[in-house]
C-alpha positions as MATLAB code, in Angstrom:
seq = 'XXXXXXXXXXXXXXXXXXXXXXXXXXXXXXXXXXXXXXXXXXXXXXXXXXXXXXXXXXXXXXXXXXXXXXXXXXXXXXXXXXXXXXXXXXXXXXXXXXXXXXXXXXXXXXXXXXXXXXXXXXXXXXXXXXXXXXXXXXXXXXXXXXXXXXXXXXXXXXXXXXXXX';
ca = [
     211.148  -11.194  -24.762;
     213.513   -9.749  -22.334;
     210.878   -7.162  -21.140;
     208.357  -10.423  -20.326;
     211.461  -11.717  -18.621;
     212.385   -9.225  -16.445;
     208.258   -8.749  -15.795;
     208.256  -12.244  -14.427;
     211.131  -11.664  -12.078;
     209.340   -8.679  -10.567;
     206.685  -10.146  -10.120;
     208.124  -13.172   -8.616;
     210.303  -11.207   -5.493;
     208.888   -8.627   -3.393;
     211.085   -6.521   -0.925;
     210.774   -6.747    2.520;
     210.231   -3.500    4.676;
     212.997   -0.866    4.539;
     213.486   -1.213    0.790;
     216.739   -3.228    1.299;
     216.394   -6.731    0.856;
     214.057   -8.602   -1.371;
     212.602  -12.004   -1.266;
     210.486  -14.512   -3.285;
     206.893  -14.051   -3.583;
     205.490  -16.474   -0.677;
     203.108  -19.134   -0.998;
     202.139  -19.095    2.357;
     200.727  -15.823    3.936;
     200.478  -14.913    8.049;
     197.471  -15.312    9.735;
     197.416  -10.964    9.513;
     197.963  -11.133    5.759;
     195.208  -13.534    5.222;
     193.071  -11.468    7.040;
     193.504   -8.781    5.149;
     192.645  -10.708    1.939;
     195.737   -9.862   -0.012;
     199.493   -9.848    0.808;
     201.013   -6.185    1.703;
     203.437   -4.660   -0.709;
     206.535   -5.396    1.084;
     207.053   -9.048    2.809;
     206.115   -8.930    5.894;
     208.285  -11.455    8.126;
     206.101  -14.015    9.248;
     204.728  -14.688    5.907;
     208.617  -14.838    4.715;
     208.863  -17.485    7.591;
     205.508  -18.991    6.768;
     206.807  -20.175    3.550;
     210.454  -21.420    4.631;
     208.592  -23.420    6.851;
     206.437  -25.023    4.140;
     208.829  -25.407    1.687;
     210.754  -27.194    4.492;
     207.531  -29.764    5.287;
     207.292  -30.095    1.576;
     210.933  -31.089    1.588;
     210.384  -33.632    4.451;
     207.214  -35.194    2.851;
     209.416  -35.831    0.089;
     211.806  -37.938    1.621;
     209.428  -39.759    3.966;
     209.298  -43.813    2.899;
     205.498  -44.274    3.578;
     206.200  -47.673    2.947;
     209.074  -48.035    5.720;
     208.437  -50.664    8.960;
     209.219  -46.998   11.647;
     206.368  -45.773   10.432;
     204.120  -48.492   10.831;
     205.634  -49.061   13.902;
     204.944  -45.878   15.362;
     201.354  -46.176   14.802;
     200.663  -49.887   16.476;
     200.261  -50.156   20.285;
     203.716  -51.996   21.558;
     202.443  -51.497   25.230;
     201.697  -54.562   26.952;
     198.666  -55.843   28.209;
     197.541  -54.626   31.669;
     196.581  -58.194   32.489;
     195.490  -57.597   36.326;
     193.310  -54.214   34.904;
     192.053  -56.601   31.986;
     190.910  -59.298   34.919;
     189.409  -56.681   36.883;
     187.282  -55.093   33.974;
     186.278  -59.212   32.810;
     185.280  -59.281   36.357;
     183.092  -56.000   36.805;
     181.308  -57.453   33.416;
     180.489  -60.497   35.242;
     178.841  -58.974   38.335;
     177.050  -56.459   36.144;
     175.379  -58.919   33.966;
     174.776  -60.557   36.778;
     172.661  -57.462   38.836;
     170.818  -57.254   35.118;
     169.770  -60.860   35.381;
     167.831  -59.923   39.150;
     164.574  -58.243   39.137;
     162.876  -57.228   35.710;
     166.075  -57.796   34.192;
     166.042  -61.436   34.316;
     162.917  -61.371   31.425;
     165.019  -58.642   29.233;
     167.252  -61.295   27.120;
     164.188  -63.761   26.962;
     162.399  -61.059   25.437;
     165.085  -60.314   23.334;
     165.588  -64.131   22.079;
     161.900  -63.857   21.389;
     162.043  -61.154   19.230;
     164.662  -62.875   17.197;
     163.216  -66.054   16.756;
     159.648  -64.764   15.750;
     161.786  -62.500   13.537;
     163.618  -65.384   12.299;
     160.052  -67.309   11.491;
     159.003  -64.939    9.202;
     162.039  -64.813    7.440;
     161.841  -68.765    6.712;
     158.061  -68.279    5.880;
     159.535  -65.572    3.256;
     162.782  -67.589    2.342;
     160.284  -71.361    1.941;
     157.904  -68.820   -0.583;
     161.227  -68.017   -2.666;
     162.578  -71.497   -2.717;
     158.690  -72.662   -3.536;
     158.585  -70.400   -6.771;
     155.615  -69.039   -5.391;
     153.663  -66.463   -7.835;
     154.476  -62.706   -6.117;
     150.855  -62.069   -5.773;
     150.035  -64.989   -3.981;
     153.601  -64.747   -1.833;
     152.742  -60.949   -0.659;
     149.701  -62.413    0.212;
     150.501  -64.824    2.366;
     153.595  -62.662    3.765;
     150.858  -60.692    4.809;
     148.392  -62.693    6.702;
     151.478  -64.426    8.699;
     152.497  -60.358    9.130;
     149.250  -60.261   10.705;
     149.546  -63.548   13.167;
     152.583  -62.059   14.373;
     150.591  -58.459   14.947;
     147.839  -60.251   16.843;
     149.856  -62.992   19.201;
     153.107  -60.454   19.841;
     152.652  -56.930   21.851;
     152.620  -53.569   20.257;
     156.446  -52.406   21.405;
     157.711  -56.239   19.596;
     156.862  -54.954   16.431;
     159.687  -52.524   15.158;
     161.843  -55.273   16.457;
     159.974  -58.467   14.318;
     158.286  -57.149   11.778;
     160.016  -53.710    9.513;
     158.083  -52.555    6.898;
];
């Protein structure tokens, strides 16, 4: 028993260079003895520092109150509103909405209200077949040919954007 003890012991401290001093094994290694796949021998310094310094975080995360109002605190923006920036960015929106409304641009969100409603017809056509009870096969079907109504009255590039299969 005292032979497994004394085992244990030695295998727990290792002595630093010289011979001289010893320390405990470390836990965490040096970017050099990582490297090197296996700690030296002797303990080096930096691993011996390595390890004071994360038994010391270990210490700290110990004693931290996760549930404190400092650290919430620290995390929410207490910086106040840049209110004449905030104007001026409202502002730039404005006129750039505005130069997207001239030319071309003045079709793009008729286009786009299009798409939704047309999208939005066949989803009544499909939610008026559920509330009807209507028999799958005969649903699919008819799913199908208003599909196809929507394929032959809308343009090509519509279609993602109406109809997803």
């Amino acid at each position: 028993m005292n032979e497994r003890n004394q085992q244990v012991t030695e295998e727990e401290w290792v002595s630093f260079p010289g011979g001289e001093l010893e320390g405990k094994r470390p836990k965490a290694l040096c970017s050099a003895c990582r490297k090197k796949g296996h700690p030296a021998h002797a303990l080096c310094f930096q691993c011996y520092r390595a390890d004071v310094d994360r038994e010391r975080a270990l210490r700290v995360s110990g004693q931290l109150d996760t549930a404190s109002a400092a650290r919430f605190q620290g995390a929410l923006p207490f910086e106040p509103v840049n209110r004449p920036r905030l104007a001026a960015l409202k502002a730039e929106r404005v006129v750039a909405r505005a130069m997207l409304r001239q030319g071309l641009g003045r079709f793009e969100e008729r286009r786009r209200q299009a798409q939704i409603s047309a999208r939005g017809a066949l989803l009544r056509i499909d939610a008026a077949l559920d509330a009807r009870q209507v028999e799958p096969a005969i649903g699919q079907r008819i799913m199908a040919s208003a599909i196809h109504a929507a394929e032959l009255q809308l343009p090509e590039a519509w279609l993602p954007f109406v109809v997803s299969r």
